[in-house]
mmCIF file of C-alpha atoms in Angstrom:
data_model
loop_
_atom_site.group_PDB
_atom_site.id
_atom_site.type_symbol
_atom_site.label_atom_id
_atom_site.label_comp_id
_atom_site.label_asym_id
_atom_site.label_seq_id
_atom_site.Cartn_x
_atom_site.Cartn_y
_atom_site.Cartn_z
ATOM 1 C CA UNK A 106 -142.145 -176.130 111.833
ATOM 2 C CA UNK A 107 -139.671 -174.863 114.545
ATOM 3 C CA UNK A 108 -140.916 -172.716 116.954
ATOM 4 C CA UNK A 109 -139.738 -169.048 117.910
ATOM 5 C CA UNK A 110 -140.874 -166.974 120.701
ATOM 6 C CA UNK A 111 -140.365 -163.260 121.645
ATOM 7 C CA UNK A 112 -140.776 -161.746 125.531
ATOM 8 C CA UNK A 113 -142.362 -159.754 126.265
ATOM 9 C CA UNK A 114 -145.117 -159.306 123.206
ATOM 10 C CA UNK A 115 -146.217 -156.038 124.297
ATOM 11 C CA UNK A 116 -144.171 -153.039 126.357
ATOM 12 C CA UNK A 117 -145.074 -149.731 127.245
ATOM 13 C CA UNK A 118 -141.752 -147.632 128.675
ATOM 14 C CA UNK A 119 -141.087 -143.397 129.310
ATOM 15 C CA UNK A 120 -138.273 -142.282 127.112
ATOM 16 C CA UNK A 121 -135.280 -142.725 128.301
ATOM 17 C CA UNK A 122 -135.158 -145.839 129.578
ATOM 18 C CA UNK A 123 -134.035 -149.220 128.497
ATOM 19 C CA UNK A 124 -136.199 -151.898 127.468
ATOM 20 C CA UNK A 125 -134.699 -156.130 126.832
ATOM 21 C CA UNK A 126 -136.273 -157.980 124.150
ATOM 22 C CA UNK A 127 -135.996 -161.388 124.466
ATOM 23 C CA UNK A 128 -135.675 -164.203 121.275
ATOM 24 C CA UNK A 129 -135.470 -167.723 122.133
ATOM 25 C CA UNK A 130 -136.095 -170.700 120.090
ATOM 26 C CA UNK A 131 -137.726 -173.721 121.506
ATOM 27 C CA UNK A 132 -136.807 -176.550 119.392
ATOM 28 C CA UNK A 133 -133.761 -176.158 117.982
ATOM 29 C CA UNK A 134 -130.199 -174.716 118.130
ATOM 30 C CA UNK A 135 -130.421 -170.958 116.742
ATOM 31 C CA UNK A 136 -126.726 -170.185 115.723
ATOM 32 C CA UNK A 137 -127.983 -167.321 113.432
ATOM 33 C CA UNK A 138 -130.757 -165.100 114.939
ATOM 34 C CA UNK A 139 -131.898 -161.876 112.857
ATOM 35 C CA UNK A 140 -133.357 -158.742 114.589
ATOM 36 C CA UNK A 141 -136.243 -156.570 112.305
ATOM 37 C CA UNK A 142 -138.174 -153.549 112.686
ATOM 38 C CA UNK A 143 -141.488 -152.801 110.942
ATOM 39 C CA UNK A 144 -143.097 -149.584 111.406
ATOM 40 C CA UNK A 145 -146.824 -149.228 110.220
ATOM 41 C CA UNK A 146 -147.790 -150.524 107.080
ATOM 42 C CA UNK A 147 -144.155 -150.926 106.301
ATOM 43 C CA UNK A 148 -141.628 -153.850 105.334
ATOM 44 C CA UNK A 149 -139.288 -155.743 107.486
ATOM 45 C CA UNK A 150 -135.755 -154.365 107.894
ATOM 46 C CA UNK A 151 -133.493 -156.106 108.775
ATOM 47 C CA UNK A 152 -131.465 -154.518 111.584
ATOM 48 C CA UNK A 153 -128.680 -157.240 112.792
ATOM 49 C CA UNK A 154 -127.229 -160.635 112.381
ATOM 50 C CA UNK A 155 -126.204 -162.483 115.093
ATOM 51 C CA UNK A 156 -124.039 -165.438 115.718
ATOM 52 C CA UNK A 157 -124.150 -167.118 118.474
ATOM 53 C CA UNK A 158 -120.858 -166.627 120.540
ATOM 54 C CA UNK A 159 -119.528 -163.586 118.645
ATOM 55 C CA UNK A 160 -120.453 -159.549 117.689
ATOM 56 C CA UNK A 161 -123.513 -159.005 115.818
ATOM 57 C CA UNK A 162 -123.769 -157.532 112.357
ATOM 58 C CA UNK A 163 -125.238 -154.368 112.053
ATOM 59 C CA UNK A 164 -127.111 -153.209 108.743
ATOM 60 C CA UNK A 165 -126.152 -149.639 107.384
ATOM 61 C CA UNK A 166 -127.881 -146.926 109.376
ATOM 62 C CA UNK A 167 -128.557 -148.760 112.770
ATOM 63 C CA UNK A 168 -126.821 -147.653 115.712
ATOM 64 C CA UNK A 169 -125.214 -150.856 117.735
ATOM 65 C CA UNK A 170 -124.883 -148.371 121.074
ATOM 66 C CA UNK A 171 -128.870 -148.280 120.890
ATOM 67 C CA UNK A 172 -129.495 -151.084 120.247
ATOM 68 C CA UNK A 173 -127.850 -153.865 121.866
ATOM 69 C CA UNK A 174 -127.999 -157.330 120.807
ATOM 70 C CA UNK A 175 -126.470 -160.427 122.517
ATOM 71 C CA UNK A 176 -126.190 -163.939 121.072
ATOM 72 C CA UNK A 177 -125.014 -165.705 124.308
ATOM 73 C CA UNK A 178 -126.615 -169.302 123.873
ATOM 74 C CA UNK A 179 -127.771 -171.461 121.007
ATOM 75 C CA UNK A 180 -131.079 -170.459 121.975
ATOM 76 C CA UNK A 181 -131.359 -167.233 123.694
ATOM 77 C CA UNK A 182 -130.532 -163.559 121.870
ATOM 78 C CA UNK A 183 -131.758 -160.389 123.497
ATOM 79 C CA UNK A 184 -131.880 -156.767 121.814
ATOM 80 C CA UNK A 185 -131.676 -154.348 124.085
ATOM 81 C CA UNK A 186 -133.113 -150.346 123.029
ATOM 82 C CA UNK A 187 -130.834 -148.408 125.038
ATOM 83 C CA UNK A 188 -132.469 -144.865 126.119
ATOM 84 C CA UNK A 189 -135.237 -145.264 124.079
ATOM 85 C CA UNK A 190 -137.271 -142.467 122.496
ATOM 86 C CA UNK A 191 -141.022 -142.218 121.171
ATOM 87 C CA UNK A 192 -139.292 -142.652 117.235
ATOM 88 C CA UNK A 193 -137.799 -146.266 118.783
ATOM 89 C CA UNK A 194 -141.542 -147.061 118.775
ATOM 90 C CA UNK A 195 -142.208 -150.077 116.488
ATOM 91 C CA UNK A 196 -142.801 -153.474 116.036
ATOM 92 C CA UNK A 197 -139.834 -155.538 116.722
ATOM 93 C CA UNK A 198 -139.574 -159.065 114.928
ATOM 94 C CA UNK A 199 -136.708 -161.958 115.318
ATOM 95 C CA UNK A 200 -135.832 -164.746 113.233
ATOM 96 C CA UNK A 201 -133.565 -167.784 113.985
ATOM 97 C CA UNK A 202 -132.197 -170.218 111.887
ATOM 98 C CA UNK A 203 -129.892 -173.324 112.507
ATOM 99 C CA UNK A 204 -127.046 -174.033 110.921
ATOM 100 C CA UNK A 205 -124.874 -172.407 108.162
ATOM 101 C CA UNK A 206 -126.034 -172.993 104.572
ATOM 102 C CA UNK A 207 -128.555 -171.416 101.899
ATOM 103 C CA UNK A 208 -130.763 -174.224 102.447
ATOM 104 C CA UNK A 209 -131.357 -173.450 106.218
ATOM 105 C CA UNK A 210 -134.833 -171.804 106.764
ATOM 106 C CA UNK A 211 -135.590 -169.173 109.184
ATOM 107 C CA UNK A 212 -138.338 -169.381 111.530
ATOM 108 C CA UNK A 213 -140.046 -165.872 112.746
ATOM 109 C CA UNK A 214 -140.747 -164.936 116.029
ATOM 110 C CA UNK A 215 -144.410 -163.121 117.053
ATOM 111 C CA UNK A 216 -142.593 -159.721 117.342
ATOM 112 C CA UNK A 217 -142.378 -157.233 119.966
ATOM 113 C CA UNK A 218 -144.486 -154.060 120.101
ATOM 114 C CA UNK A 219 -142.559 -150.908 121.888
ATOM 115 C CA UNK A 220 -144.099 -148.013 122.657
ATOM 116 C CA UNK A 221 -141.869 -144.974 124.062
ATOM 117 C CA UNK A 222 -143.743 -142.558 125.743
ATOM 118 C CA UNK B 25 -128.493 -156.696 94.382
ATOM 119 C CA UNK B 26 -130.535 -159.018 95.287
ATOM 120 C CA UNK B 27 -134.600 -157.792 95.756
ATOM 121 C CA UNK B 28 -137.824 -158.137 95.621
ATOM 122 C CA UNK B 29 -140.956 -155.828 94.108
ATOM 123 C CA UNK B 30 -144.492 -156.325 94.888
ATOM 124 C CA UNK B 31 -146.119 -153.583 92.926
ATOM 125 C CA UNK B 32 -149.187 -153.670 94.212
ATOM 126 C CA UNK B 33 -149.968 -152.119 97.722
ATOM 127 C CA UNK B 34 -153.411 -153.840 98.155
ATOM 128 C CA UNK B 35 -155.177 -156.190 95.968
ATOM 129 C CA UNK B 36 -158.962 -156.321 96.826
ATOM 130 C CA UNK B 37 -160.633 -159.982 95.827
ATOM 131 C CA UNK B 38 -164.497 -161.198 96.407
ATOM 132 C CA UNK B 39 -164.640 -164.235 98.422
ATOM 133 C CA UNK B 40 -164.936 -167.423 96.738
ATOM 134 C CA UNK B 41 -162.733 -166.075 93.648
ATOM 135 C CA UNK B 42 -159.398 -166.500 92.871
ATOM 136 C CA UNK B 43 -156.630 -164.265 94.010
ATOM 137 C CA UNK B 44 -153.259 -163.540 92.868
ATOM 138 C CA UNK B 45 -150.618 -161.280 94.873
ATOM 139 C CA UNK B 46 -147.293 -160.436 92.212
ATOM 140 C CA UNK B 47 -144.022 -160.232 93.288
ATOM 141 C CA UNK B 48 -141.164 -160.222 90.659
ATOM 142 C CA UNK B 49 -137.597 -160.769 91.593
ATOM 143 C CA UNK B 50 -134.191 -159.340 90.911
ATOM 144 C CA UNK B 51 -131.433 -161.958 91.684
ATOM 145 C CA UNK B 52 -128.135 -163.060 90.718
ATOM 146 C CA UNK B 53 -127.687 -167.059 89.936
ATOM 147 C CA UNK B 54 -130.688 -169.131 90.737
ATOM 148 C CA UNK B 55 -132.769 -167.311 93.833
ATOM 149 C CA UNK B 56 -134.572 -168.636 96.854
ATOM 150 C CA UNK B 57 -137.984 -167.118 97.049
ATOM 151 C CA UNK B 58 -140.270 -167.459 99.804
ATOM 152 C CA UNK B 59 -144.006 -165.947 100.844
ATOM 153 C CA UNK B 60 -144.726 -165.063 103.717
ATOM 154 C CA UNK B 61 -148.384 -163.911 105.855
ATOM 155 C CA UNK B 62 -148.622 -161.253 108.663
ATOM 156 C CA UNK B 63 -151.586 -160.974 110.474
ATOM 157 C CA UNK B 64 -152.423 -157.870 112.462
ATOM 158 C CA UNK B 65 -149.666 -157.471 115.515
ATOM 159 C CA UNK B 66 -148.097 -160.935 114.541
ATOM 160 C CA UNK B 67 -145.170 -162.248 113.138
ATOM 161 C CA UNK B 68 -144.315 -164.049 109.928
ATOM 162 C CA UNK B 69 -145.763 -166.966 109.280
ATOM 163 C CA UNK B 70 -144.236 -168.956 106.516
ATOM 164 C CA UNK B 71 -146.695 -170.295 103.372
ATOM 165 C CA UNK B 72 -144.385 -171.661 101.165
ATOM 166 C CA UNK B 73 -140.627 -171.742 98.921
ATOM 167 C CA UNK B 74 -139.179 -172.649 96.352
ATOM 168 C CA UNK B 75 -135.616 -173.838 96.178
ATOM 169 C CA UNK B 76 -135.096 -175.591 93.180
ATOM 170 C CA UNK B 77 -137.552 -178.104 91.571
ATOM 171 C CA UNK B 78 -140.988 -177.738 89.765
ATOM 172 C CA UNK B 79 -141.602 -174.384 89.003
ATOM 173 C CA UNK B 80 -145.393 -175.171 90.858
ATOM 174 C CA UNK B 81 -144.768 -174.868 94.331
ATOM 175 C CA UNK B 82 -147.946 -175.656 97.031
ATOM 176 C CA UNK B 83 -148.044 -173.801 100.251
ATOM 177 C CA UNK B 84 -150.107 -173.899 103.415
ATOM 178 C CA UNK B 85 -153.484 -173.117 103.611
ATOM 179 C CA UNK B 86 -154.204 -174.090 100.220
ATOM 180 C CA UNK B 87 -151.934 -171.054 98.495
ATOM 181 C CA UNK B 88 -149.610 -171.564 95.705
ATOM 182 C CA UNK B 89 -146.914 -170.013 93.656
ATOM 183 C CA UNK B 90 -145.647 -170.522 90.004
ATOM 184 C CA UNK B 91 -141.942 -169.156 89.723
ATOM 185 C CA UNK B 92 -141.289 -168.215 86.185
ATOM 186 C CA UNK B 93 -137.619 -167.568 85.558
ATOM 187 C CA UNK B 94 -138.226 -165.944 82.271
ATOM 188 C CA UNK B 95 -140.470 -163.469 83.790
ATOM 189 C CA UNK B 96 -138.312 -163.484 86.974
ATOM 190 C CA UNK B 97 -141.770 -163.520 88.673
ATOM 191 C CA UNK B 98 -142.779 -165.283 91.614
ATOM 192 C CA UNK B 99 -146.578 -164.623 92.014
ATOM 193 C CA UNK B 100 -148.661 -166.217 94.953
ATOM 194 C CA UNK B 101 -152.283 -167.795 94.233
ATOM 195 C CA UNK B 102 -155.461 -169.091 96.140
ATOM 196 C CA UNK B 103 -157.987 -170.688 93.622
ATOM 197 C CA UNK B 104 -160.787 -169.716 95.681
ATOM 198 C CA UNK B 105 -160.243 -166.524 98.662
ATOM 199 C CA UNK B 106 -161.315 -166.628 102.244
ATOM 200 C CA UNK B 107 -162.309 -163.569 104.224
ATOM 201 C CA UNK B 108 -160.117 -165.045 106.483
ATOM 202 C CA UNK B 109 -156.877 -164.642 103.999
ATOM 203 C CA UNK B 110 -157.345 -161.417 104.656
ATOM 204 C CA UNK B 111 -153.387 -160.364 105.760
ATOM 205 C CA UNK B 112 -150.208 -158.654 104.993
ATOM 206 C CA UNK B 113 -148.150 -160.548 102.236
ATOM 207 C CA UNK B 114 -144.247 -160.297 101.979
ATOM 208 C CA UNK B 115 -142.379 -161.803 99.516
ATOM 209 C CA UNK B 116 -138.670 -162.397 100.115
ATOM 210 C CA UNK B 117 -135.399 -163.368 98.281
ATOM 211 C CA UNK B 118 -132.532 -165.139 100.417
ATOM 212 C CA UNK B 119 -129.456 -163.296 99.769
ATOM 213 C CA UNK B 120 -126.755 -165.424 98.650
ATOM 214 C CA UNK B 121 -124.167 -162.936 98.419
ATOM 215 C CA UNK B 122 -123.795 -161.337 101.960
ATOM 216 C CA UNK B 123 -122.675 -164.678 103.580
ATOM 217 C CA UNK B 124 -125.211 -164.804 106.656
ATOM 218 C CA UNK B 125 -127.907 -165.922 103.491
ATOM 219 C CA UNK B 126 -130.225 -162.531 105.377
ATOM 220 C CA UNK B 127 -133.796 -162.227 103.761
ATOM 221 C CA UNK B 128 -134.576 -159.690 101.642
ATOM 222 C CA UNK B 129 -138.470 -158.377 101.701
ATOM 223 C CA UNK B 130 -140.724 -156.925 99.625
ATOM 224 C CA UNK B 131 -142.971 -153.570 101.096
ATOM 225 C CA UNK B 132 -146.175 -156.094 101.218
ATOM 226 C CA UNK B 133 -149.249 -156.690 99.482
ATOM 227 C CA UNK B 134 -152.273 -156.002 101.711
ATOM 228 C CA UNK B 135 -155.170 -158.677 100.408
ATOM 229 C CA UNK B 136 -158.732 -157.797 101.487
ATOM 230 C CA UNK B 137 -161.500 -160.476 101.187
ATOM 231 C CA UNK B 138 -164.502 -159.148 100.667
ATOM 232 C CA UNK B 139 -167.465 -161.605 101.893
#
């Protein structure tokens, strides 16, 4: 299957600052990529849809000033925690998928573990 | 709306049995369903869909589902369990309605293989 990686897998930061997640997908032209958050022992939510070229999609309840998210190639999208605090801590997990369609699969990243101090 | 429900939090299975992880399914029209497998600190990796088809649908690593519209149950199964299937299983409907076809997950199944 296609192939999505995250950058960095791991990052410690102090509160306050910013930390870049990046998404990237190796094989094949992402023009959707989806941003999640999983805390411990929890589900994936969904926090973003992004196409590439335009705005992202925010789901109910998720701040876009925190948390930034560009789409600026077909294979690159970053999320960016803005000032982040010790309750952004989490496990951050993208998804990208080619093409428009129901039949288009997405492919998951590793995911990103944060840790605000 | 379109979701998911896997009622069980953890499902506990000796090795060498078989193992079953339930998810039912709450759709409008005919749904996408997939399974997916988190391992500790990883992502998703996928195990299997159905789309359309036979209702018998064989995944990776020998797992399978049976999607049973009458039931509107989409329940994952390993004849025989490895220690090493030992994971976090999501279940997830594509949602058809919002336009950017998002996945919708269930809260997980945690299976435990006990040698």
């Amino acid at each position: 299957g296609a192939v999505v990686s995250q950058h960095p897998s791991r990052v410690i930061c102090k509160s306050g600052t910013s930390v870049k997640i990046e998404c990237r997908s190796l094989d094949f032209q992402a023009t959707t990529m989806f941003w999640y958050r999983q805390f411990p022992k929890q589900s994936l939510m969904l926090m973003a849809t992004s196409n590439e070229g335009s705005k992202a999609t925010y789901e109910q309840g998720v701040e876009k000033d925190k948390f930034l998210i560009n789409h600026a190639s077909l294979t690159l999208s970053t999320l960016t925690v803005t000032s982040a605090h010790p309750e952004d801590s989490s496990f951050y997990i993208c998804s990208a998928r080619s093409g428009e369609g129901s039949y288009n699969e997405q492919f998951f990243g590793p995911g990103t573990r944060l840790t605000v101090l | 709306a379109q979701s998911v429900a896997q009622p069980e939090d953890q499902v506990n299975v000796a090795e060498g049995n078989p193992l079953t992880v339930k998810c039912t399914y709450s759709v409008s029209g005919n749904p996408y369903l997939f399974w997916y497998v988190q391992y500790p600190n990883r992502g998703l990796q996928f195990l299997l869909k159905y789309i359309t088809g036979d209702n018998l649908v064989k995944g990776s690593y020998g797992f399978e589902a049976e999607f049973n519209k009458s039931q509107t149950s989409f329940h994952l199964k390993k004849p025989s369990a490895l220690v090493s299937d030992s994971a976090l299983y999501f279940c997830a409907v594509r949602d058809r309605t919002s336009g950017t076809y998002k996945y919708i997950f269930g809260t997980g199944t945690r299976l435990k293989v006990l040698a």
